[in-house]
JSON list of C-alpha atoms in Angstrom, two decimals:
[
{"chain": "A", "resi": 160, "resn": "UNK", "atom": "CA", "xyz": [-5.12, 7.52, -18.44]},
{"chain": "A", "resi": 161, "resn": "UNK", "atom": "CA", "xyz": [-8.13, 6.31, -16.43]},
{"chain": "A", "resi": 162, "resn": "UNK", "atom": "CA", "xyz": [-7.36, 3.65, -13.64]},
{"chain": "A", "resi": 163, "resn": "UNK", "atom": "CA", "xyz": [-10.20, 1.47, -12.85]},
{"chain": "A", "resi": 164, "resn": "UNK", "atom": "CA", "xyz": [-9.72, -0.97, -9.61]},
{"chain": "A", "resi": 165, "resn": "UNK", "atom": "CA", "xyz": [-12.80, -3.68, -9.60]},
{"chain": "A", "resi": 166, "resn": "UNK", "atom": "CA", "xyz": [-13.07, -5.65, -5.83]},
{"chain": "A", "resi": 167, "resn": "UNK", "atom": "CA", "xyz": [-15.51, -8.38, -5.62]},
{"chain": "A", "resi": 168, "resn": "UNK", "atom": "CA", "xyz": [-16.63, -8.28, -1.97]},
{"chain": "A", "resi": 169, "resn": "UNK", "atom": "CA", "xyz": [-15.12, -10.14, 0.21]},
{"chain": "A", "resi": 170, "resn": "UNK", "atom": "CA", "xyz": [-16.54, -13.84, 1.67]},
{"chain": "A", "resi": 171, "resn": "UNK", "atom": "CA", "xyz": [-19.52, -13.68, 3.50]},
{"chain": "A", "resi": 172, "resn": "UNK", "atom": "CA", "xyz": [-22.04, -15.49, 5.43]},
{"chain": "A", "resi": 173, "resn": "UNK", "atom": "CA", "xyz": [-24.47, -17.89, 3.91]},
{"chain": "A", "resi": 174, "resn": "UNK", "atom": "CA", "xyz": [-28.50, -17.10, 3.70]},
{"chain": "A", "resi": 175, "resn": "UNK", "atom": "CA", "xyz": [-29.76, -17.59, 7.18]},
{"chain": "A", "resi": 176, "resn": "UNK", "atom": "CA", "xyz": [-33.40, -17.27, 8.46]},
{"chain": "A", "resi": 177, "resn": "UNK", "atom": "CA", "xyz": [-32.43, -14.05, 9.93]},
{"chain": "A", "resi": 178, "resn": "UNK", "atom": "CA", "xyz": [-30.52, -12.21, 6.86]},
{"chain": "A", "resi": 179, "resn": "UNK", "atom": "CA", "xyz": [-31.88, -11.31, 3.13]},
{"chain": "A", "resi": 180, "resn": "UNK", "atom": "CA", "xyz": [-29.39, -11.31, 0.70]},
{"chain": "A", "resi": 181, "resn": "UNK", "atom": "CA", "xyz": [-28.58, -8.07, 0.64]},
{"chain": "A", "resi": 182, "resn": "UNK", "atom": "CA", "xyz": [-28.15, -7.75, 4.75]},
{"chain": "A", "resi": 183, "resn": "UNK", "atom": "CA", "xyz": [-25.69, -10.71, 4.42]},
{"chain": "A", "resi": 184, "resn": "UNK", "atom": "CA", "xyz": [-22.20, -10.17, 6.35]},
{"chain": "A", "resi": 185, "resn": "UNK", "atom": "CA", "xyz": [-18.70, -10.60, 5.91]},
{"chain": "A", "resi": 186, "resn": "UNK", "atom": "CA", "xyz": [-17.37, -14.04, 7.48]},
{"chain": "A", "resi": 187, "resn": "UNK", "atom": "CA", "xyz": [-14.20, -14.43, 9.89]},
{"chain": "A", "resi": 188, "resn": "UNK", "atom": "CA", "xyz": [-12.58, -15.30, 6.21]},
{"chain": "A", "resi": 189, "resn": "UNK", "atom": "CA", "xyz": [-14.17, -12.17, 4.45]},
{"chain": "A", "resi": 190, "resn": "UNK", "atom": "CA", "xyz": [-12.65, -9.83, 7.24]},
{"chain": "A", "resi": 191, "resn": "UNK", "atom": "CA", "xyz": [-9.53, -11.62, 7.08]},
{"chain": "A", "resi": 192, "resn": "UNK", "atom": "CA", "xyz": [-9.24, -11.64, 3.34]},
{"chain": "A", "resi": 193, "resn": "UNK", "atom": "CA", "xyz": [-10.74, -7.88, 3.07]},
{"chain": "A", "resi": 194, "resn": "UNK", "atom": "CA", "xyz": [-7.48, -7.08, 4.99]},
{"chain": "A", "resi": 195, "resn": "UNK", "atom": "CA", "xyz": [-4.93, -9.19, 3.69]},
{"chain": "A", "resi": 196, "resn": "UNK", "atom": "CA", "xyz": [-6.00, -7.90, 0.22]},
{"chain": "A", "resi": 197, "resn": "UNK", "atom": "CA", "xyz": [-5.77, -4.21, 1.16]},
{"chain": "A", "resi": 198, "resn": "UNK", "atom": "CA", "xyz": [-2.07, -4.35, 1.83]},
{"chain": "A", "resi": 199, "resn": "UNK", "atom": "CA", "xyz": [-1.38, -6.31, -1.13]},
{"chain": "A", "resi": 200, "resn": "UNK", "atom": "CA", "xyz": [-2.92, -3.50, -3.12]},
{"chain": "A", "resi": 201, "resn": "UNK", "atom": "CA", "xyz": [-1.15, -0.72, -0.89]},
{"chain": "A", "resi": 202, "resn": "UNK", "atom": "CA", "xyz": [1.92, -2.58, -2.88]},
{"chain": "A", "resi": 203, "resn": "UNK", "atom": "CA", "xyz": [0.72, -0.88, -6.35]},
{"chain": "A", "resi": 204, "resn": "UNK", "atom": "CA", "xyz": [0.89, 2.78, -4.53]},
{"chain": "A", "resi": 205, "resn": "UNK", "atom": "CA", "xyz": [-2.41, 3.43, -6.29]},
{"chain": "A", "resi": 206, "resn": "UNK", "atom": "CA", "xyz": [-4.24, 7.11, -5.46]},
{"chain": "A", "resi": 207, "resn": "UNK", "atom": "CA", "xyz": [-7.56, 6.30, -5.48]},
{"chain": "A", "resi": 208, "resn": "UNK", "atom": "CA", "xyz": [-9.68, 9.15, -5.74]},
{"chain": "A", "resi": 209, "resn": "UNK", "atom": "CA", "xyz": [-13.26, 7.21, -5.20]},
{"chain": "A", "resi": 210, "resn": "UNK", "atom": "CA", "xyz": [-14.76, 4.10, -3.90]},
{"chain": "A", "resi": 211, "resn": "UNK", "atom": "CA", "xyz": [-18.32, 3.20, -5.04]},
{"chain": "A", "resi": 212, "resn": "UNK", "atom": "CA", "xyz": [-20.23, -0.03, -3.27]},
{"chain": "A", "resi": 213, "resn": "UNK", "atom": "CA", "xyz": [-23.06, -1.96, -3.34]},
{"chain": "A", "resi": 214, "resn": "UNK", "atom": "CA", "xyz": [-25.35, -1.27, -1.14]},
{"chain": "A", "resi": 215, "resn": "UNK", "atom": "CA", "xyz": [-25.19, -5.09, 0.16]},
{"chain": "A", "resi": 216, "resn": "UNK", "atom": "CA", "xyz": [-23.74, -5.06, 4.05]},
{"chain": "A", "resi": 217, "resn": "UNK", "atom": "CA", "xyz": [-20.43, -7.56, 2.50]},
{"chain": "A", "resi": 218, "resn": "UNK", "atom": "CA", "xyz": [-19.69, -5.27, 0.07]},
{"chain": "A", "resi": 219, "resn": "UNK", "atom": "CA", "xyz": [-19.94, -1.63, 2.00]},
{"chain": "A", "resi": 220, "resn": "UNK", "atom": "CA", "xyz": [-18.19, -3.73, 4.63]},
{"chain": "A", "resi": 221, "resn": "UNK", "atom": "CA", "xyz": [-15.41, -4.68, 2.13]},
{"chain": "A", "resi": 222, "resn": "UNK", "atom": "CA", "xyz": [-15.31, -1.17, 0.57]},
{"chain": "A", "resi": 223, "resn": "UNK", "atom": "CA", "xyz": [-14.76, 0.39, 4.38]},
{"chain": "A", "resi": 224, "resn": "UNK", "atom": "CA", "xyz": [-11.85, -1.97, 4.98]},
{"chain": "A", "resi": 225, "resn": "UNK", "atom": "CA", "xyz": [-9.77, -0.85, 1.52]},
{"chain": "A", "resi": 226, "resn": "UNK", "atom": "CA", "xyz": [-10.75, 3.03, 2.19]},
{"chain": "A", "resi": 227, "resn": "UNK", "atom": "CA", "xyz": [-9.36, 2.65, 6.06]},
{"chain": "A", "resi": 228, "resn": "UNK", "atom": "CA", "xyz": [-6.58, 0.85, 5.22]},
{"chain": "A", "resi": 229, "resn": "UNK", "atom": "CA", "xyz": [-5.63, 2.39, 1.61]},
{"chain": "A", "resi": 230, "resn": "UNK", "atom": "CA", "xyz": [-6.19, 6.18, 3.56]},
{"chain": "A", "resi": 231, "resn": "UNK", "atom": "CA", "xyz": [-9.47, 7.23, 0.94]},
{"chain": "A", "resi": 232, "resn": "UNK", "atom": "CA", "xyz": [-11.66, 9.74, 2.92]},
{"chain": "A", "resi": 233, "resn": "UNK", "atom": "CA", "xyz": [-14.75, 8.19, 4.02]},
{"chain": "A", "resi": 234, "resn": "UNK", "atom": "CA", "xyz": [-16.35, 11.54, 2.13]},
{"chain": "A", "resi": 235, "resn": "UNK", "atom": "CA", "xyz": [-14.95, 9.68, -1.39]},
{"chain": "A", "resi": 236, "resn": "UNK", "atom": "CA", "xyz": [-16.86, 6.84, -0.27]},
{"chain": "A", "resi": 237, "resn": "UNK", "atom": "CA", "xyz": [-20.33, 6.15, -2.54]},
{"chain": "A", "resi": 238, "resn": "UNK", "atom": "CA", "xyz": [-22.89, 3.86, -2.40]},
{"chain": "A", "resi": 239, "resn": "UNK", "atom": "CA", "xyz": [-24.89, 2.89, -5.91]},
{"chain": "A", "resi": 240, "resn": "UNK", "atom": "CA", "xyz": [-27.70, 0.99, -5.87]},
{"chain": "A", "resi": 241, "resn": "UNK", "atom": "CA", "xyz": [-27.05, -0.26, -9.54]},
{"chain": "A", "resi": 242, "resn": "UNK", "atom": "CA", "xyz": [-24.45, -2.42, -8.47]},
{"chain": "A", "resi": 243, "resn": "UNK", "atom": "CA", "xyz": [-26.36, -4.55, -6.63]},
{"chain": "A", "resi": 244, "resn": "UNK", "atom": "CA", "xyz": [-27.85, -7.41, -8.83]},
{"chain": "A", "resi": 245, "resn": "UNK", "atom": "CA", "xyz": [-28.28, -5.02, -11.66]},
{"chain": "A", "resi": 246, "resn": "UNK", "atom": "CA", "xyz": [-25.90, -6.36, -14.23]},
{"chain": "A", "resi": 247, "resn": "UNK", "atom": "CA", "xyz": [-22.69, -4.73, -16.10]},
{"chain": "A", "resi": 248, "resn": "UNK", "atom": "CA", "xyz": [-24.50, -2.13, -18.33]},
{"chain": "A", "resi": 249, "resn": "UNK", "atom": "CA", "xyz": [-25.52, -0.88, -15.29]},
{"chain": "A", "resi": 250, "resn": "UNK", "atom": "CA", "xyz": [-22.03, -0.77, -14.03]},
{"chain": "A", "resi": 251, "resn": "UNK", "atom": "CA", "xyz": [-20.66, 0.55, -16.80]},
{"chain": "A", "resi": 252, "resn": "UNK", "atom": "CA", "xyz": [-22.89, 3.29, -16.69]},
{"chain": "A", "resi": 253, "resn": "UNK", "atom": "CA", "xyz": [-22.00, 4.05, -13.03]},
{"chain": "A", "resi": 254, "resn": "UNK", "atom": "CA", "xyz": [-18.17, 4.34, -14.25]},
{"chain": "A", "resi": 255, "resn": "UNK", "atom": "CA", "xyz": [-19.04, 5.91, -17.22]},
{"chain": "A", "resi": 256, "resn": "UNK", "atom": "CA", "xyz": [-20.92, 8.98, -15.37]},
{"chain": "A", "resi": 257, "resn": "UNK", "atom": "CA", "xyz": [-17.48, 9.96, -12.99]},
{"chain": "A", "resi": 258, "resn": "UNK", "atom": "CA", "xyz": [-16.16, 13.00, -13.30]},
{"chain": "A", "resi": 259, "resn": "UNK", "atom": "CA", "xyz": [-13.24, 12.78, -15.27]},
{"chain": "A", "resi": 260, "resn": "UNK", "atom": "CA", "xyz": [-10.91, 14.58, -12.93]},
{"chain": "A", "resi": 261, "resn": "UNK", "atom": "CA", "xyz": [-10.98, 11.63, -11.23]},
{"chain": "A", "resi": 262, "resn": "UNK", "atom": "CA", "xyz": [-8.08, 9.38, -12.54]},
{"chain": "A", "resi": 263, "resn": "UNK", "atom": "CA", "xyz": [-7.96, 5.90, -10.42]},
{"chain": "A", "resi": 264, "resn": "UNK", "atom": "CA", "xyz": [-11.24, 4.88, -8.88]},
{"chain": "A", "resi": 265, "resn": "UNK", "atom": "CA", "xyz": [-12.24, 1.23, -6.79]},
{"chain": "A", "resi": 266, "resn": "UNK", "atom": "CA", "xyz": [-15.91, -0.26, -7.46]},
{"chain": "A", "resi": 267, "resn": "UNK", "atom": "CA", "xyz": [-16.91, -2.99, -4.73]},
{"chain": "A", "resi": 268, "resn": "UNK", "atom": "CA", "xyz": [-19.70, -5.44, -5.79]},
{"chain": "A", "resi": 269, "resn": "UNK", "atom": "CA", "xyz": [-20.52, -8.87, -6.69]},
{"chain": "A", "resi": 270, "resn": "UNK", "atom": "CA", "xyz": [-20.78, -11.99, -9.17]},
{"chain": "A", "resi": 271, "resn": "UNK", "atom": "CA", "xyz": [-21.50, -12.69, -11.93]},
{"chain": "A", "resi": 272, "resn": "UNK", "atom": "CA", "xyz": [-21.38, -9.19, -12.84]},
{"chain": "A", "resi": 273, "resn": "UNK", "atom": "CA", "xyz": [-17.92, -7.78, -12.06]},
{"chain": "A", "resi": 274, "resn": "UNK", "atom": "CA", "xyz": [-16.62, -10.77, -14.03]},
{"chain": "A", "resi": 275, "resn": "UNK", "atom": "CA", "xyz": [-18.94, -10.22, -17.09]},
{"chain": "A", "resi": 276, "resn": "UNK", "atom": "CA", "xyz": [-17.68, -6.53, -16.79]},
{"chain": "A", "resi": 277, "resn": "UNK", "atom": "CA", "xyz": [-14.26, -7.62, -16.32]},
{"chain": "A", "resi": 278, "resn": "UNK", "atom": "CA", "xyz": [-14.25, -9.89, -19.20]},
{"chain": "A", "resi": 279, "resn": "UNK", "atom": "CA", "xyz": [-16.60, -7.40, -21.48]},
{"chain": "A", "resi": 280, "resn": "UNK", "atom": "CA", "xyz": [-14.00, -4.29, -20.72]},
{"chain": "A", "resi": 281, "resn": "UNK", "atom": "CA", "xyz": [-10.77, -6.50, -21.37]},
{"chain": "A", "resi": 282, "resn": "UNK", "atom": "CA", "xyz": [-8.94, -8.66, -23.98]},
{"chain": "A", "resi": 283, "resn": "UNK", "atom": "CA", "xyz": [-7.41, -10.53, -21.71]},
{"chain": "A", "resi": 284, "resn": "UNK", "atom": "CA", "xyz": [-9.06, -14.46, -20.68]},
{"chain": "A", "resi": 285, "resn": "UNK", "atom": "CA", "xyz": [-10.63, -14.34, -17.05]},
{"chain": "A", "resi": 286, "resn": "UNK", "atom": "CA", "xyz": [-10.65, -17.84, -15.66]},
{"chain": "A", "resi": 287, "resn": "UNK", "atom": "CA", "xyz": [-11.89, -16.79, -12.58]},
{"chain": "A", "resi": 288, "resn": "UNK", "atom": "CA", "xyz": [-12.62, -14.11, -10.15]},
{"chain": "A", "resi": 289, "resn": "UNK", "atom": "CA", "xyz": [-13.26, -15.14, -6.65]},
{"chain": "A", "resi": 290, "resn": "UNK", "atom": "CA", "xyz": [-14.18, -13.34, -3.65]},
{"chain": "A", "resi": 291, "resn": "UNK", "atom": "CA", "xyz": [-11.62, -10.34, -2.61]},
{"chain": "A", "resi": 292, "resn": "UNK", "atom": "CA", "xyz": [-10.52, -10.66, -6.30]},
{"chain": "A", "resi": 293, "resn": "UNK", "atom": "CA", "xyz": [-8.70, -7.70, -7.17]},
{"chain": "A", "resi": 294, "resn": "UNK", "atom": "CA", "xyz": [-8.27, -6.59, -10.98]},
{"chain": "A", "resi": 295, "resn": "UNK", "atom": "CA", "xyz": [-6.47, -3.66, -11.83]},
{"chain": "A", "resi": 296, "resn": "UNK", "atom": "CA", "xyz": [-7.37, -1.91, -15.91]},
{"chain": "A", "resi": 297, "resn": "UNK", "atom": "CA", "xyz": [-6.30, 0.78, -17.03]},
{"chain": "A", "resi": 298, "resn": "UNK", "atom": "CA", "xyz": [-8.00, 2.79, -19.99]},
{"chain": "A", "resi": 299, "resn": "UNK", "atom": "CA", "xyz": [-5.68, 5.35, -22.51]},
{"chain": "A", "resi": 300, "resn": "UNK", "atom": "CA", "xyz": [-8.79, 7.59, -22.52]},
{"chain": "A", "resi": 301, "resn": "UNK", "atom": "CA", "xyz": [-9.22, 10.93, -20.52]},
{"chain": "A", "resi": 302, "resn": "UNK", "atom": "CA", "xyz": [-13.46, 10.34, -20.25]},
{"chain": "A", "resi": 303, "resn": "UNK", "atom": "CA", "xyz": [-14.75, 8.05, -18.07]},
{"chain": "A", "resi": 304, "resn": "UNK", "atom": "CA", "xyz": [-17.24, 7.95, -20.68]},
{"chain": "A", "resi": 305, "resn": "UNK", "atom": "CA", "xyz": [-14.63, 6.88, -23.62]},
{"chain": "A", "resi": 306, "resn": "UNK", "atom": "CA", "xyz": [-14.19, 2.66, -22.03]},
{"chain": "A", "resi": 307, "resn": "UNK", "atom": "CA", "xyz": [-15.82, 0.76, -23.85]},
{"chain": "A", "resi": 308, "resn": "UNK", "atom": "CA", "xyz": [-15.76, -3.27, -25.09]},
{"chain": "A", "resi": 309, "resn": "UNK", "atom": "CA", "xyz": [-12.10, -4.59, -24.66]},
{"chain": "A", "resi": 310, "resn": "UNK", "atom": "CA", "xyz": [-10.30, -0.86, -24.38]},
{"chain": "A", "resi": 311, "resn": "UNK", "atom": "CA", "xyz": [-9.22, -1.99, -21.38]},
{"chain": "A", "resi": 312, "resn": "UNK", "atom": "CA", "xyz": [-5.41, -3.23, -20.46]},
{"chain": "A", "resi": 313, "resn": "UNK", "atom": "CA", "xyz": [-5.60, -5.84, -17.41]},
{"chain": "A", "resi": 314, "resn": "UNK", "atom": "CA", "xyz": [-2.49, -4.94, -15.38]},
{"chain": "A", "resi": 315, "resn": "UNK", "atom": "CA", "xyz": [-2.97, -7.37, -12.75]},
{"chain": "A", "resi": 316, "resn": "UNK", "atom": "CA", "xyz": [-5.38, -10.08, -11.24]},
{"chain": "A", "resi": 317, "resn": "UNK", "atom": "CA", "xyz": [-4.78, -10.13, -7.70]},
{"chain": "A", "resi": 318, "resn": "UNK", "atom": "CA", "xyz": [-6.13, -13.46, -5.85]},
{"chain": "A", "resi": 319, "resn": "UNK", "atom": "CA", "xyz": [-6.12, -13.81, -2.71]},
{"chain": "A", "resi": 320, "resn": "UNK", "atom": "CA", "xyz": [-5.21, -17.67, -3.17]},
{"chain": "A", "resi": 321, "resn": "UNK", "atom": "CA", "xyz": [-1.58, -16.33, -4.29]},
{"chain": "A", "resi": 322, "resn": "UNK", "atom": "CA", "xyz": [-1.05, -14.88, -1.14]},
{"chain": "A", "resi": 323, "resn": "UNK", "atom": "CA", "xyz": [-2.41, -17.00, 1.63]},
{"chain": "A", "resi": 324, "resn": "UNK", "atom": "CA", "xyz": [0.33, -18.88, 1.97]},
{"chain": "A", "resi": 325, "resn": "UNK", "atom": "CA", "xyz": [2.95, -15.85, 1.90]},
{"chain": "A", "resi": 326, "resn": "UNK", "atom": "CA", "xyz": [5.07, -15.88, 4.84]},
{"chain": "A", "resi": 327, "resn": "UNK", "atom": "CA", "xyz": [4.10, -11.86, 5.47]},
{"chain": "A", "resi": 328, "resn": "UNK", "atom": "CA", "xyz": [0.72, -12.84, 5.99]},
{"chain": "A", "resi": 329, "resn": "UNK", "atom": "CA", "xyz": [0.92, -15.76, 8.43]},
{"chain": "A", "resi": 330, "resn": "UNK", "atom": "CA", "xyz": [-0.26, -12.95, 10.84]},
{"chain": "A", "resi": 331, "resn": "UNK", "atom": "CA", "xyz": [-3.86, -12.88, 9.58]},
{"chain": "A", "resi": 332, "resn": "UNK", "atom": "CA", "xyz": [-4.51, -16.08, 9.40]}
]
């Protein structure tokens, strides 16, 4: 059984004169979020053996925040160029080349193509994926390499819209 946990990166700045795309930052929000997020997820009591970013400054950012706060070595930490405006086959190839040994991975990047992967590896409807969206699929296949179209099972579809308002996170507001 293969665990896969996909994190769009968290809200960040818009384009300034200053920034390209790829050098933009997390906002107040983002870092806020980023957090909040983290200890929802610490909820599922996940191990995850890897974290692979994009190498965009929100997304790294975002994928430092889970690893800190989830307790992944900083060594397990990857960057990938090919999920960074590349599109899901590229993705999917960057999953599909782990090592199998490794059972529950994260993969930080962006939109649209985390929810064209999301929607391409499950059966399940997507209506949307927004920033700091967390979905959690598992695979009943022992090769990274064996996922495919819709062998996916989406166990859950963490917003952080469903937890804003929870009493236990009035603090990071």
């Amino acid at each position: 059984m293969k665990t896969l946990v996909l994190i769009r990166h968290s809200k960040s700045s818009y384009f300034t004169d200053e920034h390209n795309d790829i050098d933009r930052p997390l906002n107040e929000r983002g870092y806020k979020d980023a957090e909040m997020m983290c200890d929802v997820l610490k909820k599922e009591k996940l191990k995850i053996g890897k974290i692979i970013s994009s190498p965009a400054v929100r997304a790294i950012s975002t994928a430092l925040i889970f690893a800190h706060g989830l307790k992944v070595n900083y060594e397990n930490v990857a960057i990938n160029k090919l999920l960074y405006q590349c599109g899901k086959e590229k993705i999917l190839e960057v999953i599909k080349a782990q090592e199998d040994e490794l059972n529950q991975m994260m993969i930080v990047g962006h939109n649209p193509d985390f929810e064209e992967l999301l929607r391409y590896l499950v059966k399940e409807k997507i209506e949307k994926y927004p920033t700091t969206g967390i979905a959690l699929v598992t695979f009943n296949v022992t090769k990274w390499n064996d996922i495919n179209h819709q062998k996916g099972k989406l166990i859950k579809l963490l917003l952080p819209e469903q937890f804003r308002d929870d009493p236990a996170n009035q603090n990071k507001k």
